[in-house]
Amino acid sequence: MAITYEWRGDFDNAAVNALHAEAFGPSVEGTDWRTRTHRHSLGWVCAREADRLVGFVNVA
């Protein structure tokens, strides 16, 4: 399956929390990544395999 990338792509908090937990151990549940990135970031990149979020990069 191919991975697609999208600048400032739509994402939900649960998907980013799951990625965070996979990379760094248990994540802090309830983190509002959408509000944080929309308020404080220049942008972000979402990587997806089919409909599953498999990567996320924040551009502060």
Coordinates of C-alpha atoms in Angstrom, one line a residue:
M1 CA 0.0 0.0 0.0
A2 CA 1.2 3.5 -0.8
I3 CA 1.8 6.2 1.8
T4 CA 0.3 9.7 1.0
Y5 CA 1.4 13.0 2.5
E6 CA -0.8 16.0 3.1
W7 CA 0.3 19.5 4.2
R8 CA -2.0 20.7 7.0
G9 CA -4.1 17.6 6.6
D10 CA -7.1 16.9 8.7
F11 CA -6.5 14.6 11.7
D12 CA -8.2 13.7 15.0
N13 CA -6.7 13.7 18.5
A14 CA -7.2 10.0 19.0
A15 CA -5.0 9.2 15.9
V16 CA -2.1 11.5 17.0
N17 CA -2.4 10.2 20.6
A18 CA -2.0 6.6 19.2
L19 CA 1.1 7.6 17.2
H20 CA 2.6 9.4 20.2
A21 CA 2.0 6.3 22.4
E22 CA 3.6 4.0 19.8
A23 CA 6.7 6.2 19.5
F24 CA 7.2 7.4 23.1
G25 CA 5.2 5.1 25.3
P26 CA 1.9 5.8 27.0
S27 CA 0.6 9.2 25.9
V28 CA -1.3 11.6 27.9
E29 CA -4.9 10.9 27.0
G30 CA -7.0 13.9 26.3
T31 CA -4.3 16.0 24.7
D32 CA -5.9 18.3 22.2
W33 CA -3.4 18.2 19.4
R34 CA -5.8 19.8 16.9
T35 CA -6.2 23.0 19.0
R36 CA -2.4 23.1 19.7
T37 CA -1.3 22.8 16.1
H38 CA -3.9 25.1 14.7
R39 CA -3.1 27.8 17.3
H40 CA 0.7 27.5 17.6
S41 CA 2.1 25.9 14.4
L42 CA 3.0 27.1 11.0
G43 CA 1.8 23.8 9.7
W44 CA 2.0 20.0 9.9
V45 CA 2.3 17.0 7.6
C46 CA 0.0 14.0 7.9
A47 CA 1.2 10.7 6.4
R48 CA -1.5 8.1 5.7
E49 CA -1.6 4.5 4.6
A50 CA -5.1 4.2 3.2
D51 CA -7.2 6.0 5.9
R52 CA -4.8 5.2 8.8
L53 CA -2.6 8.0 10.1
V54 CA 0.9 6.5 10.2
G55 CA 3.0 9.7 10.6
F56 CA 2.7 13.2 11.8
V57 CA 5.2 16.1 11.7
N58 CA 4.6 19.4 13.4
V59 CA 6.3 22.5 12.0
A60 CA 6.5 24.9 14.9

